[in-house]
Structure formats: structure tokens, C-alpha cells
Amino acid sequence: MAVNTPQKPRETMEAVAVRFAGDSGDGMQMVGSLFTATSALMGNDLATLPDYPAEVRAPAGSLGGVSGFQVNFSSTDVYTPGDTVNVLVALNPAALKVNLRDLQKRGILIANSDTFNDNGLKLAQYTSNPLEDGSLADYQVQALPITRMTREAVAPTGLKGKDADRCKNFFALGLVYWLFDRDLQPTLDWLTQKFAKLPAVKEANERALKAGYYYGETAEMIQVQYTVQKARLPKGLYRKIGGNEAVALGMAVAAKRAGKTLFYGSYPITPASEILHELARLKNYGVVTFQAEDEIAAMCSVIGAAFGGAFAASGTSGPGLSLKTEALGLAVMLELPCVVVDVQRGGPSTGLPTKTEQGDLYQALFGRHGECPLPVLAPLSPSDCFHATYEAFQLAAKYMTPVIVLSDGYLANGAEPMRVPKVEELPAFDIRHPVDPTGFEPYARNADLARPWALPGTPGLAHRIGGLEKQDVTGDVSYDPENHERMCRLRAEKIAKVAESIPDQEVLGDGAGADLLVVSWGSAYGAVRTAFERARAQGLSVAHLPLRYLNPMPRNLKEIFPRYKKILVAECNLGQLRDVLQARYVRPMEGLNKIQGRPFAAAEVLAGIEKALRKA
Amino acid sequence: MNSTAVPVNAGPAGKSDTPVRATTYKPGDYASGHDVRWCPWCGDYAVLSQVKKTLSTLGISPDQIVFVSGIGCSSRFPYYMGVYGIHGIHGRALAIATGLKLARRDLSVWVATGDGDCLSIGGNHLIHTLRRNMDLKIIMFNNRIYGLTKGQASPTSVVGQITASTPYGVIEPPFAPLALALGCQATFVARSLDLNPKHLEMVLDRAAVHQGAAFIEVYQTCRIFNDAAFEQLTDRALRDENLLMLEHGKPLRFGKNREKGIRLGANLQPEVVVIGENGVAEKDLLVHDEKAPNPNLAYILSQFHYPQFPEPMGVLRAVEAPTYDALVDKQIKDIQASKGEGDLASLLRGTDAWEVD
């Protein structure tokens, strides 16, 4: 956009974190996403994290109804949405109250002063107006009448009252765009597309957006504009992707690459529902989505579809995984390929539905009755959800087994740029369905111990499978004691052999040994990686092991652990991975645990590292 | 094991609605060859035998048929059939079968289930399967008892019934399965009896060709735990008084000499009348209409229980409606026709990609 007014001074920053916060009806997720998209297009590396209440619409203006969206954008690699923010946009007093603790000292606070009236302050449980009582002296406060300025800006469109006020998120967005020298065009294009059928709404939002931008440019209050340079990302095509979107894409792409139909059977559950929403949109790619009557039906439909030869998957969260557990046992017994993605949330029971946690590791590893092993993967970042889900289908099809992918609310809702792989870069699938009845046995095994995936409809291969113990090779029902032990051992051995198809574990930092090895799994990677790099920069002797394969684990772990004097396992639960590792590798380990419905902050992990090293 | 690759695209696209018809099959072509292990005299044998007969009559290739079951005596059914099969987990046969049929519309998918499996632990799947009109053939063996777990009360056990779990008698009212099915807007609802092979064959034949969810309740006697359950309906001396054999378009008559009938009284209350008595003629009787769009008549019949009323046998309802699997398939094809079939590169790229160089 052409700007012809005199430039204000510019400062270059390496990384900036901005949080948009307001009432859950204020459209904070929308403007946060738009800011993210623009920053991605401008070449920044980035990570985002929305934070919204469990209630769809908590009482307006209340502390429980605050919705936030944080973007960390940078000219260097970004692994987390940032512990604290440089800029906080607070559209009402409740948003200020909930989010102020995360604003850095000297950080910029943009507050909508129109909402800091008696009612707003009371709803936010303020006894005096923080914009006036001096309590915000540590921050650069920009208290602006955003509601009134928005109304004025949109007046020519004829929009009035609530409809006009609804545009104030775009005023705030415009102001932040100016602050960080962002291009307005992608957002203008988006508005044109989004409100093609509502020209007045489109124009009003456009006016509000530009009014915010021009306000920053001309008003005396804000003196400095900040620039964040492009990140040096490897060449290629990129797209912004969130964890749930990436899971959906991984499934659809895996099926398409394998020449299979994707069947996704699922039941709505926070925070996994977006996977269903995404896939339901992909019908032109032949994706079959089935919203089942319950979690059990969803899992059972997946088993039926897998028997029929589809690439079958389900997504859920902790309570749903509990319900799917019996059927997962059936899938293990039937040795049919399928993928279940558990987007973990705070538990137990209904717990914290919209908040993140890594509490389902035990359930994924051990949740089923009997000897019932299956592969478990945990993606490290939102974009890794794509790769992990794709890989889950590779393992499922190769070893004829259900596979669990452990995502979580943090990965699901977070977003980052992903380099779009070329089709030929994606590992091919080698799937063979037997057609020759001669010597066909449903439970004969190949070198990987996988049984044949014989499809109904194939002449001469009619066979019956079921949950009763199978006779080795023939698959007939067998109550023979020795056969049962042989089959339990075979199923376990088959899953152990999956280790042959996964890469050796890499260690970040000193692979030869150090004073401290920090182990993370899944989504804790981002904060631990950031903390590890800061610790290294301080000269601390520390290495980072980000675990992605939780069952089976990489074969070289047993060689890695003895190289380190001390091991710290960082996870958002009370120590589930630590227990597993200690038992398996007979080695005492310390735990860094957080279970607050929020991911680790890098600073928390750094403090944990420093503490562990002090004690050493 | 042979591992020749075959086309792997197993999905709804491009598959026909109709199973492959072969020239001739014998009932024996549908036997698995495994020893059947139900108790001697179990009613399940009769159903197994009639199912094989129906399938051979219809000429559906055994390779195109899948039997899915849950848990219970009758759920051993797939093991005895020489077709594809899944013996699933308790109550979930319909959910497994739904996934299979959605992925493979070309197959003829049948479900064998019982009153405990289908109406108790699996009740939720039944109501939704019927509501959706999934193209599945559902045979529900109703013996009014849990047999496999040795004789506990089931959701169809009658009030007062003494069972292992109700030594002082059942106190809860039973389900009327046909009424339940009709309440779910089932498009095909029928009942038959294990000890009437000809009737069972007729009902199975009708179900097999129905497009959509076909729900068949089979009164089946468990000789070990509930031997007397259907005595009133099977005893030669009693059955004519207690059974109402349904025929589309025919008046509802029953009795040894077909002298009795069903008339609709005030406030839609049905009553048993005798033709020739009190001026009642055949024209006063209700006429069975299995194709009626409104299922009220079928619902009235579904509530008939002896000794007050004769129990209806036959097809209560058979109407045409789109099947869920066909609608899923159609929606995909329509969207592919309007948007074009997406390719892998465009899927990966998404809508907002940008180039970094």
C-alpha cells in the first residue's frame, strides 16, 4: 500500500510477540489469524497460539469470556509462540486483567479506553481504572477510544450500533499492522473474498482496518515503527498450517499417495473437531467422512473401513480415546491398519477441554486390556503433525496395525509455516492385497511379521477374523494355551520390529555427552529447544533429546543415555515419560513437569535446566 | 501368501449398488466348513440354514458378502459362513458394518446380532443405523435372555421372568424391538420365527433385496436358558390363535379358522373381533399396508403381544428411501463434478501458499 506521509523512526527487532485479546465475541481469533497470514507472506518465521474459553459465549466482558490469540514472528527460527509478549491489544478491561501478566516490562499496551467504563471495570473486577490509576507505569500505554473511532470510520457505510462496533477488531489490527510495517493487501484481499456477498460489511471492515493503520501513521502518540526482517527459511513453497489442519492434510495426502480412499470416522470433541471439519471439506479429493453417533462407533467404523481396504482413521481427545480403547484392542487383534489421532487436553474426565496437556501417554501406551501393544508417535510441532500422520499410515500399512498419534491442544491450535513437500518427496506406499487363493492363510506373516491385507470381494479369499484369539497362521479361533502365548509374543514382536522403520534418535547439542540431557516428547519440543539454545548460549553443558517415537522407541536410546551425567525429562504431565524411561533404561531421571493447561514457557524450562545443573 | 498387487482403490467411487450375480449357487457354497458349536436344538441352526438358502437363491457370490457380528451366541454366525466376516466386539457390529459399507458399497453386508448385543450394549448403534438407512441387512436373534453369559435377563426379557440375574423375577418392562425400529424411521421392519423355516425364508428373501437398513427380529428359542419363551407361538395347538401372519393388501385375520380379525376402534385403539359376530364383516378389518408412508399402522402392530393380541409375523414396513451410503457417494461425486477431482499437488499446496527464494 502506498504511504506518502513522513516516516516515523524505525527500529529493527529480531522477534516480536503480539497478543490480541478481547471478549470471545470480539473476533480476536480472526484478526490473530490474519496477522499471522500476513506475517507469513512477508517471510517471517512464526508460531501462534490461540487461547479461548471453553464456553462458546461466556457473559460479555467477563473474565471467563476473554479470548486471546498470540503470534510470535521473527527473522530467525521460531519454536514457540513466545513466553511473554511485546505488544498486548486489550479490547476490554477483562482482557487486560487476564493478559497483563504476560506483557513484558516496557511492552506496548493498546487498550480500548471506551470499554473502561464502570460496567466494564466491574465485570473485570477492577476497583479503580488501571488506565488512570498509575498501575500501568511499567508499560507503554496507548489508551485509545477504539470503539468511537471505529464507529466514525465505518459511518459512511451506513453500518450502525452493534454492526459498526463489530469492526473494532479490524481497527486494532490496522494499528498493529502499522506498528510492525505490515502489508495491508493480503487482509484486504481476504475481506473481498470473505464478504463477497455482504459489500457493506466488507467496506466497513476495510475502513476500520485503514483507519487503524492511518491512526498509527499520523497520531502523535506512537513514536516508533518496528521492522522485523524476513527469516532465512530454506527455499521452497510454504503454507501456514495449524496442527489439526496438518493432521487432516497428512491423512488425505497419505491416502491419495497410496491410491486409497481416506475414510475418517469421528465424533465431535474439543480440541480435535477441526480435523473432521477440514476433511469434510475435501470431498473433491474423494475423502469419506463419517460423523458417528459416538466415539465407539467412530472407532468401529474405522475398523470396518480398514477391513474393506480403505485408509481409515479417527481423531479424538482423551475422553474419546478412553471410549475407543476396546475397539483399538479389536484392531490389534484383527491386525488391520488404521490411525487414531489423540489431540490431548487437560484431564482426567472432562478436565480442561480447551487447554493443552500431555496427560494421555500412559493411556496411549498401556490403556488397553491384555497384551496389546501398538505404535505411538508424537509430532513435535504443528507442521510436524502432517509428517507424523503421514508416517503413521506408512507404519500402519506396513505392519498391519493401528497406530496412535499423540497431538495436543497446543499443537492443534498453534500454527507455523510449513514447507510444502513435492509429491515425489513423499515416501511411496508399497501396499499389496493378495489375490491368489493358493496357500492363502489370513494370519501368515511376512518378514515384518505383518499378515496379508486380503480384501472382501476377492474371489476365493473369503475368511473370517474376529476378537477371539487366533490360531497362528490360519486365523481360526483357538483356545490352545501355547498358541495364545505364541500369538501374544508375535504381536509384541511385530510392534517391536517397527523400530527397524524409524530413524535413530538425534540429540541436539553435544551428542558425545554433557552435564545434562533434557528429554522432551511431542509438543514440549518448542519450549525445550528454545530453552536449550539459550542455555547453550550461556555456556551451559546441556543437550536436548526431542523424542518423537514413543513406541517403539528408537533403538539407539540405550547408547545415548549413559553419555550424560544427568537426565531431565520435561513434559506437561506429572512424569509419565520419565516413569517409562526409568523403568526401561534403569536410570534415575529428574522430572520437569507442568500441568496447568498451558504449554511450557521457554523461561520455565531454562530455569529448570539451571536448577538441575546447580544440583548436579 | 500371494502378494500380487491389485488395484487398491477400495472406495465408493465407481462401485455399483448391486452385488455381483452369478449363475448358480448351492446353500453349501456359503458354508465355512467349520463345526457349528451352538447347543443342540438351538434355534440359530435354522436361521443359519435359511440364510444360506436365501443367499444361494439370490445368487450373490460368497466373495461379495460380509457377515459382521458382535458378541453373544448368535454372533458366532460369521464363523459358520463361507463368506468374508468379522466377529467384532459386544454391541458394535452395526458400527463396524457401517464403516465397511461406506468404504465398500459394492459388498452385500449382513449383521448377525442378538437382543443383548443389539438392544442393550449396542442400542445406540441400532437407532442411528436405522435412522440413517444404512444399506445393511440386520438379523436380530431375540431369545429374551443372555445365553452366552449363562442366563441373565436381557432388554427383551418379560416382566416376572426368572433368570440368573433376576431370581425373584424381572421387574423392568421389555423393549418392543419392532416399535423401536419403527420409531427410528426404519425402512424395512419384519419379524419371523426360527421354527417356521418357510416364513423365515420369505422374510430373509425380502430383506436381502431391500435397499437400505433391513431390520429382522427373529424369535429364537434358547433351549438351555429360556426354553418356554415362545411356546405360545410355536405350539401347534396354540399358534394359530397367537400369530398374526401379515400379507400386504390383505385384511388382518387370524385364528384356527381365520375367523378373528383386527379392527381399529375409538381413539386409534385396536381390538380383536370375530367375523360374523356383532355384525362384524371382513370389510371392517384393518388391511395390512407395508408400504404406507406413515408408519402408524405398523406401529400399532408392533405393540401387539399375546395373550391380548396375536403377535404379527412378516413384513410390517417396507418403504423406499435413499440409503446413507448412496447419499455419501452421491455427495462426493456431485462435488467432484462441480469442483473437479482434486490432485495431490493441489491438496498439498492449499490455497494460501507462498514462495520463499
Short mmCIF file of C-alpha atoms in Angstrom, two decimals, chain A residues 112-376:
data_model
loop_
_atom_site.label_atom_id
_atom_site.label_comp_id
_atom_site.label_asym_id
_atom_site.label_seq_id
_atom_site.Cartn_x
_atom_site.Cartn_y
_atom_site.Cartn_z
CA ASN A 112 -9.75 0.32 24.07
CA SER A 113 -10.50 3.11 26.57
CA ASP A 114 -14.19 3.17 25.57
CA THR A 115 -14.73 -0.11 27.41
CA PHE A 116 -13.05 1.01 30.63
CA ASN A 117 -16.30 2.36 32.00
CA ASP A 118 -17.97 1.49 35.31
CA ASN A 119 -19.67 -1.60 33.94
CA GLY A 120 -16.60 -2.93 32.15
CA LEU A 121 -14.37 -2.35 35.16
CA LYS A 122 -16.87 -4.04 37.44
CA LEU A 123 -17.16 -7.10 35.18
CA ALA A 124 -13.37 -7.35 35.19
CA GLN A 125 -13.35 -6.93 38.99
CA TYR A 126 -11.26 -3.76 38.91
CA THR A 127 -11.83 -1.39 41.83
CA SER A 128 -10.17 1.51 40.02
CA ASN A 129 -9.47 2.24 36.37
CA PRO A 130 -6.00 0.86 35.57
CA LEU A 131 -5.67 3.28 32.67
CA GLU A 132 -5.84 6.16 35.14
CA ASP A 133 -4.61 4.93 38.49
CA GLY A 134 -0.91 4.68 37.59
CA SER A 135 -0.75 0.91 37.95
CA LEU A 136 0.46 0.57 34.34
CA ALA A 137 3.50 2.81 34.71
CA ASP A 138 5.86 -0.01 33.66
CA TYR A 139 4.30 -0.22 30.20
CA GLN A 140 3.94 1.99 27.13
CA VAL A 141 0.21 2.52 27.35
CA GLN A 142 -1.82 3.60 24.33
CA ALA A 143 -5.33 4.12 25.67
CA LEU A 144 -7.43 4.83 22.58
CA PRO A 145 -11.18 5.26 22.07
CA ILE A 146 -11.22 2.40 19.60
CA THR A 147 -14.99 1.89 19.66
CA ARG A 148 -15.71 5.54 18.88
CA MET A 149 -13.00 5.80 16.22
CA THR A 150 -14.32 2.66 14.58
CA ARG A 151 -17.89 3.96 14.55
CA GLU A 152 -16.72 7.15 12.90
CA ALA A 153 -14.65 5.28 10.35
CA VAL A 154 -17.49 2.99 9.27
CA ALA A 155 -20.24 5.66 9.37
CA PRO A 156 -20.20 6.25 5.57
CA THR A 157 -21.21 2.60 5.00
CA GLY A 158 -24.42 3.08 6.96
CA LEU A 159 -23.48 0.38 9.49
CA LYS A 160 -24.60 1.40 12.96
CA GLY A 161 -24.70 0.17 16.54
CA LYS A 162 -23.53 -3.36 17.15
CA ASP A 163 -22.79 -3.96 13.47
CA ALA A 164 -20.45 -0.98 13.41
CA ASP A 165 -18.84 -1.91 16.73
CA ARG A 166 -18.12 -5.38 15.43
CA CYS A 167 -15.46 -3.82 13.16
CA LYS A 168 -13.28 -2.63 16.03
CA ASN A 169 -11.08 -5.72 15.85
CA PHE A 170 -10.07 -4.57 12.37
CA PHE A 171 -9.22 -1.11 13.68
CA ALA A 172 -6.91 -2.73 16.22
CA LEU A 173 -5.46 -4.97 13.55
CA GLY A 174 -4.77 -1.97 11.31
CA LEU A 175 -2.98 -0.21 14.11
CA VAL A 176 -0.77 -3.23 14.83
CA TYR A 177 -0.11 -3.62 11.10
CA TRP A 178 1.22 -0.07 11.06
CA LEU A 179 3.28 -0.66 14.19
CA PHE A 180 5.12 -3.52 12.51
CA ASP A 181 5.15 -2.16 8.99
CA ARG A 182 2.93 -4.91 7.60
CA ASP A 183 1.31 -5.02 4.19
CA LEU A 184 -2.46 -4.46 4.26
CA GLN A 185 -3.10 -6.07 0.90
CA PRO A 186 -3.46 -9.74 1.98
CA THR A 187 -6.11 -8.72 4.53
CA LEU A 188 -7.92 -6.52 2.02
CA ASP A 189 -7.97 -9.46 -0.40
CA TRP A 190 -9.30 -11.71 2.33
CA LEU A 191 -12.10 -9.26 3.15
CA THR A 192 -13.07 -9.06 -0.51
CA GLN A 193 -13.34 -12.83 -0.68
CA LYS A 194 -14.94 -13.40 2.72
CA PHE A 195 -17.65 -10.77 2.41
CA ALA A 196 -18.26 -11.00 -1.33
CA LYS A 197 -21.98 -11.22 -0.65
CA LEU A 198 -22.01 -8.53 2.06
CA PRO A 199 -20.47 -5.46 0.43
CA ALA A 200 -21.38 -3.12 3.31
CA VAL A 201 -19.66 -5.36 5.87
CA LYS A 202 -16.63 -5.70 3.62
CA GLU A 203 -16.37 -1.95 3.20
CA ALA A 204 -16.87 -1.26 6.90
CA ASN A 205 -14.11 -3.64 7.91
CA GLU A 206 -11.84 -2.20 5.22
CA ARG A 207 -12.48 1.30 6.55
CA ALA A 208 -11.84 0.23 10.13
CA LEU A 209 -8.62 -1.52 9.12
CA LYS A 210 -7.33 1.50 7.23
CA ALA A 211 -8.44 3.89 9.97
CA GLY A 212 -6.35 1.95 12.48
CA TYR A 213 -3.38 1.95 10.14
CA TYR A 214 -3.61 5.67 9.39
CA TYR A 215 -4.11 6.44 13.04
CA GLY A 216 -0.74 4.87 13.82
CA GLU A 217 0.86 6.72 10.98
CA THR A 218 -0.40 10.17 11.88
CA ALA A 219 -1.12 10.24 15.58
CA GLU A 220 1.48 11.80 17.76
CA MET A 221 1.12 9.19 20.43
CA ILE A 222 3.07 6.34 18.84
CA GLN A 223 6.58 7.47 18.05
CA VAL A 224 8.32 4.41 16.67
CA GLN A 225 7.58 1.86 13.99
CA TYR A 226 9.21 -1.54 14.25
CA THR A 227 10.56 -3.74 11.49
CA VAL A 228 11.05 -7.49 11.63
CA GLN A 229 13.16 -8.71 8.72
CA LYS A 230 12.39 -11.79 6.66
CA ALA A 231 13.53 -15.06 8.14
CA ARG A 232 16.11 -17.06 6.25
CA LEU A 233 13.83 -20.01 5.54
CA PRO A 234 15.06 -22.67 3.13
CA LYS A 235 13.89 -22.10 -0.44
CA GLY A 236 10.59 -23.54 -1.45
CA LEU A 237 6.85 -23.26 -1.39
CA TYR A 238 5.36 -22.58 2.05
CA ARG A 239 1.95 -22.62 3.60
CA LYS A 240 0.78 -21.66 7.05
CA ILE A 241 -0.55 -24.67 8.88
CA GLY A 242 -2.09 -25.45 12.25
CA GLY A 243 -1.74 -28.80 13.96
CA ASN A 244 -5.26 -30.08 13.30
CA GLU A 245 -5.16 -28.88 9.73
CA ALA A 246 -1.82 -30.66 9.35
CA VAL A 247 -3.24 -33.91 10.71
CA ALA A 248 -6.11 -33.73 8.22
CA LEU A 249 -3.72 -32.95 5.39
CA GLY A 250 -1.40 -35.80 6.41
CA MET A 251 -4.29 -38.25 6.27
CA ALA A 252 -5.68 -37.03 2.97
CA VAL A 253 -2.25 -36.89 1.34
CA ALA A 254 -1.24 -40.35 2.60
CA ALA A 255 -4.42 -41.89 1.19
CA LYS A 256 -4.08 -40.10 -2.13
CA ARG A 257 -0.40 -41.04 -2.41
CA ALA A 258 -1.27 -44.68 -1.72
CA GLY A 259 -4.13 -44.68 -4.23
CA LYS A 260 -6.55 -45.34 -1.39
CA THR A 261 -9.82 -43.84 -0.25
CA LEU A 262 -9.49 -41.99 3.05
CA PHE A 263 -12.23 -42.93 5.49
CA TYR A 264 -12.42 -40.68 8.54
CA GLY A 265 -14.90 -41.74 11.22
CA SER A 266 -15.12 -39.36 14.12
CA TYR A 267 -17.28 -37.86 16.84
CA PRO A 268 -17.09 -34.14 17.70
CA ILE A 269 -14.74 -33.40 20.59
CA THR A 270 -12.64 -30.41 21.57
CA PRO A 271 -9.87 -29.85 20.55
CA ALA A 272 -9.94 -32.45 17.74
CA SER A 273 -13.10 -31.48 15.84
CA GLU A 274 -11.28 -29.32 13.29
CA ILE A 275 -9.76 -32.46 11.81
CA LEU A 276 -13.27 -33.60 10.89
CA HIS A 277 -14.16 -30.10 9.63
CA GLU A 278 -11.06 -29.97 7.44
CA LEU A 279 -11.56 -33.42 5.96
CA ALA A 280 -15.28 -32.88 5.37
CA ARG A 281 -14.29 -30.04 3.05
CA LEU A 282 -12.05 -32.32 0.99
CA LYS A 283 -14.80 -34.34 -0.69
CA ASN A 284 -13.50 -33.47 -4.14
CA TYR A 285 -10.40 -35.47 -3.16
CA GLY A 286 -12.69 -38.46 -2.56
CA VAL A 287 -12.42 -38.27 1.24
CA VAL A 288 -15.26 -40.07 3.04
CA THR A 289 -16.07 -38.50 6.40
CA PHE A 290 -18.50 -40.11 8.80
CA GLN A 291 -19.74 -38.28 11.88
CA ALA A 292 -20.58 -41.28 14.01
CA GLU A 293 -23.14 -41.47 16.81
CA ASP A 294 -20.41 -41.82 19.42
CA GLU A 295 -16.67 -42.37 19.85
CA ILE A 296 -17.06 -46.13 19.94
CA ALA A 297 -18.97 -46.19 16.68
CA ALA A 298 -16.35 -43.91 15.14
CA MET A 299 -13.56 -46.33 16.02
CA CYS A 300 -15.57 -49.37 14.96
CA SER A 301 -16.43 -47.77 11.63
CA VAL A 302 -12.70 -47.26 11.11
CA ILE A 303 -12.13 -50.98 11.67
CA GLY A 304 -14.85 -51.87 9.17
CA ALA A 305 -13.47 -49.46 6.58
CA ALA A 306 -9.94 -50.81 7.09
CA PHE A 307 -11.21 -54.36 6.56
CA GLY A 308 -12.73 -53.10 3.33
CA GLY A 309 -9.36 -51.77 2.20
CA ALA A 310 -9.62 -48.04 2.89
CA PHE A 311 -7.05 -45.90 4.66
CA ALA A 312 -9.09 -45.44 7.81
CA ALA A 313 -8.57 -43.00 10.64
CA SER A 314 -10.24 -41.35 13.58
CA GLY A 315 -9.40 -38.30 15.64
CA THR A 316 -10.34 -37.64 19.23
CA SER A 317 -9.20 -36.33 22.59
CA GLY A 318 -8.61 -38.07 25.92
CA PRO A 319 -12.23 -38.90 26.85
CA GLY A 320 -12.81 -40.21 23.35
CA LEU A 321 -9.65 -42.29 23.39
CA SER A 322 -10.95 -43.91 26.58
CA LEU A 323 -14.13 -44.86 24.74
CA LYS A 324 -12.23 -46.11 21.70
CA THR A 325 -9.99 -48.32 23.79
CA GLU A 326 -11.90 -51.59 23.49
CA ALA A 327 -12.18 -51.20 19.73
CA LEU A 328 -8.47 -50.39 19.49
CA GLY A 329 -7.88 -53.75 21.15
CA LEU A 330 -10.01 -55.35 18.43
CA ALA A 331 -7.93 -53.58 15.77
CA VAL A 332 -4.78 -55.00 17.38
CA MET A 333 -6.31 -58.49 17.37
CA LEU A 334 -7.58 -58.18 13.80
CA GLU A 335 -4.21 -56.70 12.74
CA LEU A 336 -5.84 -54.12 10.48
CA PRO A 337 -4.15 -50.83 9.59
CA CYS A 338 -5.65 -47.62 10.92
CA VAL A 339 -4.60 -44.36 12.57
CA VAL A 340 -6.05 -42.69 15.66
CA VAL A 341 -5.02 -39.15 16.48
CA ASP A 342 -5.45 -38.14 20.12
CA VAL A 343 -5.43 -34.36 20.46
CA GLN A 344 -4.71 -34.35 24.18
CA ARG A 345 -6.38 -31.89 26.52
CA GLY A 346 -6.39 -31.34 30.28
CA GLY A 347 -7.73 -34.39 32.10
CA PRO A 348 -8.88 -36.51 33.84
CA SER A 349 -12.56 -36.69 32.89
CA THR A 350 -13.88 -33.58 31.14
CA GLY A 351 -10.94 -31.74 32.68
CA LEU A 352 -9.88 -28.65 30.75
CA PRO A 353 -11.42 -29.20 27.31
CA THR A 354 -9.82 -26.24 25.55
CA LYS A 355 -6.46 -26.41 27.31
CA THR A 356 -3.41 -28.44 26.45
CA GLU A 357 -1.74 -31.29 28.33
CA GLN A 358 0.44 -34.32 27.64
CA GLY A 359 -1.53 -36.49 30.02
CA ASP A 360 -2.52 -39.35 27.72
CA LEU A 361 0.86 -41.02 27.25
CA TYR A 362 0.04 -43.85 29.64
CA GLN A 363 -3.33 -44.30 28.01
CA ALA A 364 -1.81 -44.49 24.53
CA LEU A 365 0.91 -46.89 25.59
CA PHE A 366 -0.90 -49.04 28.13
CA GLY A 367 -4.61 -48.17 28.02
CA ARG A 368 -5.90 -51.45 26.62
CA HIS A 369 -6.61 -54.74 28.38
CA GLY A 370 -4.44 -57.74 27.69
CA GLU A 371 -1.07 -57.63 25.96
CA CYS A 372 -1.98 -55.01 23.41
CA PRO A 373 0.96 -53.04 22.02
CA LEU A 374 0.72 -50.60 19.15
CA PRO A 375 2.98 -47.90 17.70
CA VAL A 376 2.72 -44.41 19.19
#
